[in-house]
Coordinates of C-alpha atoms in Angstrom, one line a residue:
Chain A
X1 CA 252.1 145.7 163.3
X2 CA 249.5 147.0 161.4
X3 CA 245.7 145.7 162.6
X4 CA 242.8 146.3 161.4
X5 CA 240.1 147.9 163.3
X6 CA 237.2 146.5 164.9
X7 CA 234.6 147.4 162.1
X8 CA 237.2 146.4 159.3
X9 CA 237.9 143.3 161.0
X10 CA 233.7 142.6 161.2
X11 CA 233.8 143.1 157.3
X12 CA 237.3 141.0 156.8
X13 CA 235.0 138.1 159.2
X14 CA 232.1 138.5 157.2
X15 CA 234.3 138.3 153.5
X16 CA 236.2 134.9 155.0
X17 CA 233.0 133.1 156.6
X18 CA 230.8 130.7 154.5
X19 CA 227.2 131.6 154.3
X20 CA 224.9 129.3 156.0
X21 CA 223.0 127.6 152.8
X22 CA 219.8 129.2 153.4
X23 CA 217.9 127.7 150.7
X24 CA 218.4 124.3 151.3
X25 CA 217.8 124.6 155.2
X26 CA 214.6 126.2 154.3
X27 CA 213.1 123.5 151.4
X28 CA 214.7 120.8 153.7
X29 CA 212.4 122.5 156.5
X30 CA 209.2 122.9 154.6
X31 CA 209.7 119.2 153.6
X32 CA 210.3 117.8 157.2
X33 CA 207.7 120.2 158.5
X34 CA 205.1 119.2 156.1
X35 CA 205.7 115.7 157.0
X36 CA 205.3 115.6 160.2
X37 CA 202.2 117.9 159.6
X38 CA 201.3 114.8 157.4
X39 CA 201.7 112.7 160.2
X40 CA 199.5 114.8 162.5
X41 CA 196.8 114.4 159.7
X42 CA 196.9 110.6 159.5
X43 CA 196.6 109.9 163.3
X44 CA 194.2 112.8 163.6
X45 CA 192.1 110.6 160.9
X46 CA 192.8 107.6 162.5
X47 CA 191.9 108.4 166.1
X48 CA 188.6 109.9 164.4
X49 CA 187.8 106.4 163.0
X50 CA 188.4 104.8 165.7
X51 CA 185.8 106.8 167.7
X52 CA 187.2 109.5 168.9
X53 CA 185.4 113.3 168.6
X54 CA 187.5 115.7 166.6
X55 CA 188.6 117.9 169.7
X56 CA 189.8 115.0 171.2
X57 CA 191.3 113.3 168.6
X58 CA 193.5 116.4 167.8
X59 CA 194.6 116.3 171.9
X60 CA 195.8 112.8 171.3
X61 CA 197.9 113.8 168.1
X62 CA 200.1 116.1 170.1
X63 CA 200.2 113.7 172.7
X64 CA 201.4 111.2 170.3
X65 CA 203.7 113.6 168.8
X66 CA 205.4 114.4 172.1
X67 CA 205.4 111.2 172.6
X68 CA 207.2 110.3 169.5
X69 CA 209.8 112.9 169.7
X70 CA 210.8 112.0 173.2
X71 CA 211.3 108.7 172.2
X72 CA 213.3 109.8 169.7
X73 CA 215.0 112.2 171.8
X74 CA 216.0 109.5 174.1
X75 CA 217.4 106.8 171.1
X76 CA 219.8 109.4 169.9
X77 CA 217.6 110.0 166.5
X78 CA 216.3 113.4 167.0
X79 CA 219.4 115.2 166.7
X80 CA 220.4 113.5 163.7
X81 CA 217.1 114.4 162.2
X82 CA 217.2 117.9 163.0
X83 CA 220.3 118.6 161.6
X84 CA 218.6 118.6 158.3
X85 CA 215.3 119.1 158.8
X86 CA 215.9 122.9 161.1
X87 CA 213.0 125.1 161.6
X88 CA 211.0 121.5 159.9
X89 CA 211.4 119.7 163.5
X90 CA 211.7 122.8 165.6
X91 CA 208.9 124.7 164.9
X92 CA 206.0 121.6 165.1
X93 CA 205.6 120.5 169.2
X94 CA 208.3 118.1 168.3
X95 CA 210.6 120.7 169.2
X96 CA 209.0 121.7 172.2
X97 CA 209.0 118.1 173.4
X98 CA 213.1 117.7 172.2
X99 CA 213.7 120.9 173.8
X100 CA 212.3 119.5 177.2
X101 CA 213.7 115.7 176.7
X102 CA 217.1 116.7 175.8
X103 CA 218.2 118.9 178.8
X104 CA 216.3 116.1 181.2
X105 CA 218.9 113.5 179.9
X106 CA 221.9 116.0 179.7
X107 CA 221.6 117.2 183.6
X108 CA 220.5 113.9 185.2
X109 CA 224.4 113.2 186.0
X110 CA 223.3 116.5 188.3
X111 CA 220.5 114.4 190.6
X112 CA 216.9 114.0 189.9
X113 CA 216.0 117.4 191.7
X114 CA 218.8 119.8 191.0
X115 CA 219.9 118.3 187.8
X116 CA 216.9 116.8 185.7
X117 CA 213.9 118.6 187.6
X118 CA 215.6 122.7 187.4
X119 CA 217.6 122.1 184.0
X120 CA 214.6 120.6 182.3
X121 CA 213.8 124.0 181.2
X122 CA 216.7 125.4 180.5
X123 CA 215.9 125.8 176.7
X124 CA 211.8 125.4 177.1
X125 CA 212.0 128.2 180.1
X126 CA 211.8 131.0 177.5
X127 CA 209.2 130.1 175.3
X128 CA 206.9 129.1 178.6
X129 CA 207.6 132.2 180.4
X130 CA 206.4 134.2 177.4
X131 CA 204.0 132.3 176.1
X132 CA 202.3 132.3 179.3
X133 CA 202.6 136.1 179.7
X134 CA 201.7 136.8 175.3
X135 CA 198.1 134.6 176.6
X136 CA 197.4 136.5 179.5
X137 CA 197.3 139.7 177.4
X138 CA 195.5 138.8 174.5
X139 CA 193.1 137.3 176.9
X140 CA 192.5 140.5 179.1
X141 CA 192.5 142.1 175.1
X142 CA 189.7 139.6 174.0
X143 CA 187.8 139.8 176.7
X144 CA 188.0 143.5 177.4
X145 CA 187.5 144.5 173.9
X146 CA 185.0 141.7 173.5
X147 CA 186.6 139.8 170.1
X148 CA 184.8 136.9 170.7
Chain B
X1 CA 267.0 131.9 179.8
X2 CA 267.0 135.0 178.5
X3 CA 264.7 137.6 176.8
X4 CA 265.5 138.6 173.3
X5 CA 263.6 140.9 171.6
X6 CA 260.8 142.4 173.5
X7 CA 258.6 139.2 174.4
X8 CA 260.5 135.8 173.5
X9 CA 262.0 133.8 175.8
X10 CA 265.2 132.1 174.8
X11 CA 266.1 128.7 176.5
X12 CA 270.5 128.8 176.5
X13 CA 269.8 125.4 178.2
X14 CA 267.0 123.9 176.1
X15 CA 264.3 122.1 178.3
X16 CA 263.4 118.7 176.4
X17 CA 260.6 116.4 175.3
X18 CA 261.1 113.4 177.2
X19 CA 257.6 111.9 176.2
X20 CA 254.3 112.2 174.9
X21 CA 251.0 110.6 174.6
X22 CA 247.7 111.8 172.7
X23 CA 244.7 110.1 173.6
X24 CA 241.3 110.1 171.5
X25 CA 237.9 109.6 170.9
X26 CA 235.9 107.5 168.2
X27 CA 236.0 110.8 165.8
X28 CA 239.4 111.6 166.2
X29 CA 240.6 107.8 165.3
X30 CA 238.6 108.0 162.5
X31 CA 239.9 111.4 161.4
X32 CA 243.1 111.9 159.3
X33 CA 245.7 112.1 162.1
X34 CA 243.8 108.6 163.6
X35 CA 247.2 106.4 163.2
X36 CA 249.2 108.9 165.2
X37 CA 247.4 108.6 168.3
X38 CA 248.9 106.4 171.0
X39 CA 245.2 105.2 172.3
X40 CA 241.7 105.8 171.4
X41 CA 238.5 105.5 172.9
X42 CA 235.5 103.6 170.4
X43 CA 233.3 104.7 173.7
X44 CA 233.2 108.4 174.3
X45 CA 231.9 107.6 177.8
X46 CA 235.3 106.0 178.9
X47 CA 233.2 104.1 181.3
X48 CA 232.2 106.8 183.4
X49 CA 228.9 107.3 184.4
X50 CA 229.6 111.1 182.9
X51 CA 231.2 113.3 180.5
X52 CA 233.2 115.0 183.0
X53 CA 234.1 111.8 184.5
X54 CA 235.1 110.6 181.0
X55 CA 237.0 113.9 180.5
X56 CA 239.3 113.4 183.4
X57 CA 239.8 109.7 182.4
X58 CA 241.2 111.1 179.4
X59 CA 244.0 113.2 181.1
X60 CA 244.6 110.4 183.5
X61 CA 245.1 108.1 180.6
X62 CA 247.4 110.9 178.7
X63 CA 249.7 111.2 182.2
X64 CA 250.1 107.8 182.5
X65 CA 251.4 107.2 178.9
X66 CA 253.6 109.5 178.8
X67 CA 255.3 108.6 182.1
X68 CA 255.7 105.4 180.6
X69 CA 257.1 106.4 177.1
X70 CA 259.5 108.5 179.0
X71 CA 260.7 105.4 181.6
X72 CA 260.2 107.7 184.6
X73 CA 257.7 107.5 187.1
X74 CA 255.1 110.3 188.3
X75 CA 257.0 110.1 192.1
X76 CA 259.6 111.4 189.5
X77 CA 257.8 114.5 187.9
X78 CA 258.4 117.8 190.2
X79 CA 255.5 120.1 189.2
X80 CA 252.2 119.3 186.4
X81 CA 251.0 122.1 184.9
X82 CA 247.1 121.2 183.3
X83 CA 244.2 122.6 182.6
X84 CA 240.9 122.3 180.6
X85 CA 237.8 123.7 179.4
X86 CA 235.4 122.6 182.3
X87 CA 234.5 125.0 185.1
X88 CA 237.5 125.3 187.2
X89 CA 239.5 122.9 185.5
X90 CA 237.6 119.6 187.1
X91 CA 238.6 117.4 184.3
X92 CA 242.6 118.1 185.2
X93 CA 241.8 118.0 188.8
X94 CA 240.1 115.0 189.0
X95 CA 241.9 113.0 186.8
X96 CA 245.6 114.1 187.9
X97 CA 244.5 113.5 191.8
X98 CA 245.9 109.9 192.2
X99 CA 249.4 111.1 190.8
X100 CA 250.4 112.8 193.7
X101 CA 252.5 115.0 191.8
X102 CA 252.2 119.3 192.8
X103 CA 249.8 121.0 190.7
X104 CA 249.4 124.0 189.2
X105 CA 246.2 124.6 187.7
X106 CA 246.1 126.4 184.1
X107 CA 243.4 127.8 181.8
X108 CA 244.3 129.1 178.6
X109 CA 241.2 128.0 177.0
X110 CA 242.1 126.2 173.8
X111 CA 246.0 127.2 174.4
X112 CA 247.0 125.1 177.2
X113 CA 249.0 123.1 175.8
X114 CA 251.2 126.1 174.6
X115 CA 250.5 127.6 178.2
X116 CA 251.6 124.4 179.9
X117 CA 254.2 123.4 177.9
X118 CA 255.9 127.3 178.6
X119 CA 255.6 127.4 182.0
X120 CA 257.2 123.8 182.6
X121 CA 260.1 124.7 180.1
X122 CA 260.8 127.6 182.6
X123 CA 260.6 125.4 185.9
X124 CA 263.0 123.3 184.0
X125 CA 265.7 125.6 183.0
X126 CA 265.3 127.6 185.8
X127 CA 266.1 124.5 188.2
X128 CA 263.3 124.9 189.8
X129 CA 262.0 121.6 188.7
X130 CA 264.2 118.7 187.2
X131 CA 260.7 117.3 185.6
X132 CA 257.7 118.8 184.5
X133 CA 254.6 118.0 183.0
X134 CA 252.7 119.7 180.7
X135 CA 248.8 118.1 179.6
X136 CA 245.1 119.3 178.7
X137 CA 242.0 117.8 177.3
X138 CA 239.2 118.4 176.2
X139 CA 235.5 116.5 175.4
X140 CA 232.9 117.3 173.1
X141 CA 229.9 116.1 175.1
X142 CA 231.5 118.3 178.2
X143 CA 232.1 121.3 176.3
X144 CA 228.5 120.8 174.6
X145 CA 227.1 121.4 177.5
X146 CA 228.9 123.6 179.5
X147 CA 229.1 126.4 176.5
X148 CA 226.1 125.4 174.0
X149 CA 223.2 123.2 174.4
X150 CA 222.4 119.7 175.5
X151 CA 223.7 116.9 173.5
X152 CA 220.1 115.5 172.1
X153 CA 219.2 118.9 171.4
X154 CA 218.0 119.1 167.7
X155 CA 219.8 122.3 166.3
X156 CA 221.3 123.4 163.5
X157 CA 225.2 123.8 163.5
X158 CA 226.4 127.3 161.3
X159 CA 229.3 126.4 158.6
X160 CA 232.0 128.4 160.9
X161 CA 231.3 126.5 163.7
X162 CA 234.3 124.0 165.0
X163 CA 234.1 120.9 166.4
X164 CA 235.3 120.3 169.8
X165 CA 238.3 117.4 170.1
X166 CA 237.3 114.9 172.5
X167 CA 240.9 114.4 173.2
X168 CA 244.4 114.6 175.9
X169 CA 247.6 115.3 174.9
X170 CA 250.5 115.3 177.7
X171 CA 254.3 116.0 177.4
X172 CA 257.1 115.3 179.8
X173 CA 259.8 118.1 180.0
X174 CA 263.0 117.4 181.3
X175 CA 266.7 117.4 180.1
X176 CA 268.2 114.9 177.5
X177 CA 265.7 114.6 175.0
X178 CA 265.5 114.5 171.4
X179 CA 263.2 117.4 170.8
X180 CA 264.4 120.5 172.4
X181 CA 262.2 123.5 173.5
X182 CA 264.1 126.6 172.5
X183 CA 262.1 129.5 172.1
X184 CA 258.5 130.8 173.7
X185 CA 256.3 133.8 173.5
X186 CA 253.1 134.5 175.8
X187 CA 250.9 136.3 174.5
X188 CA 248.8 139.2 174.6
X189 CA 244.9 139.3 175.0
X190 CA 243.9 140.1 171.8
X191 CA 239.9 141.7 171.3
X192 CA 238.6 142.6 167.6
X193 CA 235.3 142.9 168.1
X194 CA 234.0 139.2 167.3
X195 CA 230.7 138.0 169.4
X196 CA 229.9 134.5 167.7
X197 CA 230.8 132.2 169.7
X198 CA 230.2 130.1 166.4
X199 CA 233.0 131.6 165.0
X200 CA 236.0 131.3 167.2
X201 CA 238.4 130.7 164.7
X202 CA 237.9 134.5 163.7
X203 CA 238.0 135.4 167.5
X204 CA 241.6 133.9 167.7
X205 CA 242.9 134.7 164.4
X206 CA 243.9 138.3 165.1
X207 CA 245.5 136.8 168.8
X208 CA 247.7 134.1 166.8
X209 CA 248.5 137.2 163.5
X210 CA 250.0 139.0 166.8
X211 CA 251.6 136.6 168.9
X212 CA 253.4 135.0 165.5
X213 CA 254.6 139.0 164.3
X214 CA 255.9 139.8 167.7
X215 CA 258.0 136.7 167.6
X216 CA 259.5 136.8 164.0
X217 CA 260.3 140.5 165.0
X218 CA 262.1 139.4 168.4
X219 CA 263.5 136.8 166.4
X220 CA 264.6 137.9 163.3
X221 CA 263.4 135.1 161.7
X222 CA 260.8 134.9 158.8
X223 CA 258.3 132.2 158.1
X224 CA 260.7 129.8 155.5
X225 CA 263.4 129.5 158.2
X226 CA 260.6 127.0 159.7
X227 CA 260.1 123.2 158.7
X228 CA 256.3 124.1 159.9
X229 CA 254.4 126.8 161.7
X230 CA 251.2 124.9 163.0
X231 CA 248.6 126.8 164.4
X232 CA 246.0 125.6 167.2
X233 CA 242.8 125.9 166.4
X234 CA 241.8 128.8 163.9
X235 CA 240.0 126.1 161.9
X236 CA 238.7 127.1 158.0
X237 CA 237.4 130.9 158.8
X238 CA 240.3 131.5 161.3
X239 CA 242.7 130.7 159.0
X240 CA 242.1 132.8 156.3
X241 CA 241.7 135.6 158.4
X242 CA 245.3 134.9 159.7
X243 CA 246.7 134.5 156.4
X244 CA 244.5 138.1 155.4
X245 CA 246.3 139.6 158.8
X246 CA 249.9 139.1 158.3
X247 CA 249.8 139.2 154.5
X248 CA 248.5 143.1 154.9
X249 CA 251.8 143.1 157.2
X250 CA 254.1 141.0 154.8
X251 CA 254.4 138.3 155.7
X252 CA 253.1 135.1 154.1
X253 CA 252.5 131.9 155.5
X254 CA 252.2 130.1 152.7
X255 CA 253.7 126.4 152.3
X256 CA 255.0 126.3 156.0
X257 CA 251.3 127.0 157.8
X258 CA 249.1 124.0 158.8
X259 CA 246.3 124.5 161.4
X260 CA 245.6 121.8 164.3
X261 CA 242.0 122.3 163.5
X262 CA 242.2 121.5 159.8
X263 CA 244.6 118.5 160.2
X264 CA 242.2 116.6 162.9
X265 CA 239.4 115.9 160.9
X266 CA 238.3 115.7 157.4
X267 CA 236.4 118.4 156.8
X268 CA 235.0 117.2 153.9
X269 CA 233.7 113.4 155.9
X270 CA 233.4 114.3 159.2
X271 CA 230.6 116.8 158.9
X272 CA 233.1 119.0 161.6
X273 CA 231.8 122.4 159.8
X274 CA 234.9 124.7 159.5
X275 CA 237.4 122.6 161.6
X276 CA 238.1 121.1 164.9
X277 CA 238.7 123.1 168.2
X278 CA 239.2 122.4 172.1
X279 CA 242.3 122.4 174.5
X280 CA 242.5 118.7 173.1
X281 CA 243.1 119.3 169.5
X282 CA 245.9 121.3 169.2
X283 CA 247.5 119.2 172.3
X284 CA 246.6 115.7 170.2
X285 CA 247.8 116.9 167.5
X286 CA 251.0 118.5 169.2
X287 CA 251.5 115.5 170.9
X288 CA 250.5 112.4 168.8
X289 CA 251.5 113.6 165.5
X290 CA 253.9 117.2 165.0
X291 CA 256.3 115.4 168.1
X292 CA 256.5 112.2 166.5
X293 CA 257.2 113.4 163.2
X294 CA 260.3 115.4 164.8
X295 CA 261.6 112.5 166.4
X296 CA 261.3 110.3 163.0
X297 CA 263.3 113.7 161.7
X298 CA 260.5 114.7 159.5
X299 CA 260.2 118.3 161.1
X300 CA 263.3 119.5 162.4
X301 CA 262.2 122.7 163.6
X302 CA 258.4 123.9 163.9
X303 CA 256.3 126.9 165.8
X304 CA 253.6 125.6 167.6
X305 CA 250.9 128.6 168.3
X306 CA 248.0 127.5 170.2
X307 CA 245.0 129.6 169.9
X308 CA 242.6 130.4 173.0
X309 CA 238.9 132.1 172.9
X310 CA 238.6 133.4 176.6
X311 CA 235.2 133.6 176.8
X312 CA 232.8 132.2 179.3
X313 CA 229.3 131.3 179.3
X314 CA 228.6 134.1 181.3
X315 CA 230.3 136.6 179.4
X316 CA 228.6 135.1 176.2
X317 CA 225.2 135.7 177.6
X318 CA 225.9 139.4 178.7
X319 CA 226.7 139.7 175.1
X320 CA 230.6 140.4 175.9
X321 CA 233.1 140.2 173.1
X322 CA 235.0 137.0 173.2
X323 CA 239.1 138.1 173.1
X324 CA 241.7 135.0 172.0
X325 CA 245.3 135.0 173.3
X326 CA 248.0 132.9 171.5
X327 CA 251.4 131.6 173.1
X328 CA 254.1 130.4 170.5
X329 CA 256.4 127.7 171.2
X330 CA 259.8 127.1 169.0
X331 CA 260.6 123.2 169.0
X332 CA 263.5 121.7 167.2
X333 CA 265.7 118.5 166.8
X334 CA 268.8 118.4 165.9

């Protein structure tokens, strides 16, 4: 039988697989992203009016926003909305907050200690362990270079 | 039995199909192929306090059926050959624990039905068993999270990605049935380079273009001596590429090919991507609809050729290629 090789076979996969519709994903996720950016604005406004300095009004919008997306996490929503919305509901903390939520419920059939508390971060892990790290070096960079 | 040819098995005694049962979720009754099922499931969670749990309910469920269907108990059955996608097969081991029947524990990835269904046709001619059963299942919120991410997990699915069957399928072989097992091929591990595990239908395609030329070669047989040659699960990308494969080899599947994959869902309503996928589909689809539409004399004689990406999470992460193997099963009524 005749077979094509390996780096044939990669163009032949390529040829017979649809593209991903990269335009749409990306409006669909400057829409949703600006949105909930929206949002962010509103309360941020609205925890200002109701007496709240601007620092800390700005801490309670990501609260809320975590907030919000965990709930939302936990009703079944958030998927449903991300499936359009991509990078739109990823990128903002409500991805951050999904990305902890949704592993807590998955792994809870695992126990409260092994199960929800180590798989919790699972899919946050990454993006903590190097975010931490990416800080501490531009830190030692800002302070030893004096930036600020 | 005999070999003929330098893989295929031949069957001189023909082991039968004395029942069947296909068991499905919410997705699958709603799919194309929903009347053909013998139960479904509007709950996904079966019950069960988890998906594993709901898994195994699902082969339990599939057992127990076809027992029935056939009249014969499981104190009856001599050997049960099952398998599944979870971890060392829990979801068959769990769920098949309160038959009591000996075991043998299978994976084959997406293939075991094939696998299962082969290995109990031998037991049977052989005389080593008088009754054998063959079954697999498979979940999506299991598979989900074993091999992707968790469920609530806002993420974009790719267009070649399949959709895992959250579904059982389970055959009885014994003598004196209608449909007769006459031919099978096991076969090969077959690697062509393919890494996305969002595109398993291309990882299996080359497997299922090999396994089917090496049996219409041992055979002598070509693709319009068959009512239907049904495929399990190369889905939309896999089954172009299969089509691609033995066309540049000449042979063309048109009119007599359907894939398992393609004939679960609507692809078009279901929002499945490029078709469905796990041990469950092709074995639903096997069992609930292709067997019953021999029996009603529809399809008189068929190749099933389950597809399998042999992959595991582990290997995905090291960044491993992910090879598909694809066993062949020749089924006819007379």
């Amino acid at each position: 039988m005749k077979t094509a090789s390996k780096q044939q076979y990669s163009e032949m996969v390529k040829q017979a697989s649809p593209n991903s519709p990269v335009l749409k994903n990306c409006v669909f996720a400057f829409l949703f992203g600006g949105f909930i950016c929206t949002i962010g604005q509103v309360l941020c406004q609205l925890y200002q009016n109701l007496g709240l300095e601007l620092k800390d009004a700005r801490a309670f919008v990501s609260v809320s926003l975590i907030l919000i997306s965990a709930v939302f996490t936990a009703l079944g929503w958030y998927d449903n909305i991300a499936k359009v919305a991509g990078a739109g509901t990823l990128v903002p903390i409500t991805g951050f907050a999904n990305s902890m939520v949704s592993p807590a419920m998955e792994f809870k059939s695992e126990g409260f200690i092994t199960g929800l508390g180590a798989k919790m971060f699972t899919v946050a892990g990454p993006v903590l362990v190097f975010g931490i790290t990416a800080s501490v070096v531009f830190g030692f960079i800002a302070f030893f270079f004096h930036l600020y | 039995m005999k070999r003929i040819g330098k893989n295929t098995l031949e069957f001189e005694m023909p082991p039968t199909i004395l029942g069947h049962a296909a068991i499905g979720g919410k997705k699958e009754a709603e799919g194309p192929l929903g009347a053909d099922y013998d139960q479904t499931f509007q709950d996904t969670t079966l019950n069960t306090e988890s998906w594993e749990k709901a898994e195994a309910q699902l082969q339990k469920e599939a057992v127990a059926l076809a027992l029935e269907k056939s009249g014969f108990t499981a104190g009856q059955m001599d050997v049960i050959f099952a398998g599944d996608l979870l971890n060392q097969c829990i979801s068959s081991t769990f769920g098949l624990l309160d038959f009591q029947i000996p075991f043998l524990g299978q994976y084959g990835a997406c293939s075991t039905m094939a696998q299962t269904l082969l290995l109990s046709a031998v037991m049977v001619e052989s005389g080593a068993a008088e009754r054998a059963v063959a079954v697999t299942s498979s979940h999506f919120c299991s598979a989900e999270r074993q091999f992707r991410t968790p469920l609530e997990y806002g993420a974009q699915r790719t267009p070649t990605a399949q959709w895992t069957a959250t579904a059982s399928g389970c055959a009885i072989v014994g003598k004196d049935g209608a449909v007769k097992i006459r031919r099978g091929l096991a076969g090969k591990i077959v690697d062509l380079g393919v890494k996305d595990a969002a595109n398993m239908g291309a990882a299996m395609a080359p497997a299922a273009a090999t396994s089917i030329y090496e049996f219409l070669e041992d055979t002598g047989t070509v693709p319009s001596d068959y009512d239907g040659i049904f495929t399990g699960d190369l889905g939309l990308v896999g089954t172009r590429l299969l089509f691609q494969t033995l066309g540049e080899n000449g042979i063309d599947l048109k009119g007599v090919h359907n894939d398992c994959g393609l004939m679960i869902y609507d692809r078009e309503t279901q929002d499945v991507h490029a078709g469905g996928s796990g041990c469950g589909c092709s074995a639903s689809v096997l069992c609930g609809h292709l067997l019953k539409k021999m029996q009603r004399g529809k399809l008189r004689n068929i190749l099933f050729c389950a597809t399998g990406a042999l992959m595991s999470p582990t290997s995905q992460q090291q960044g491993e290629n992910i090879p598909g193997v694809c066993h062949i099963l020749n089924l006819t009524v007379n």
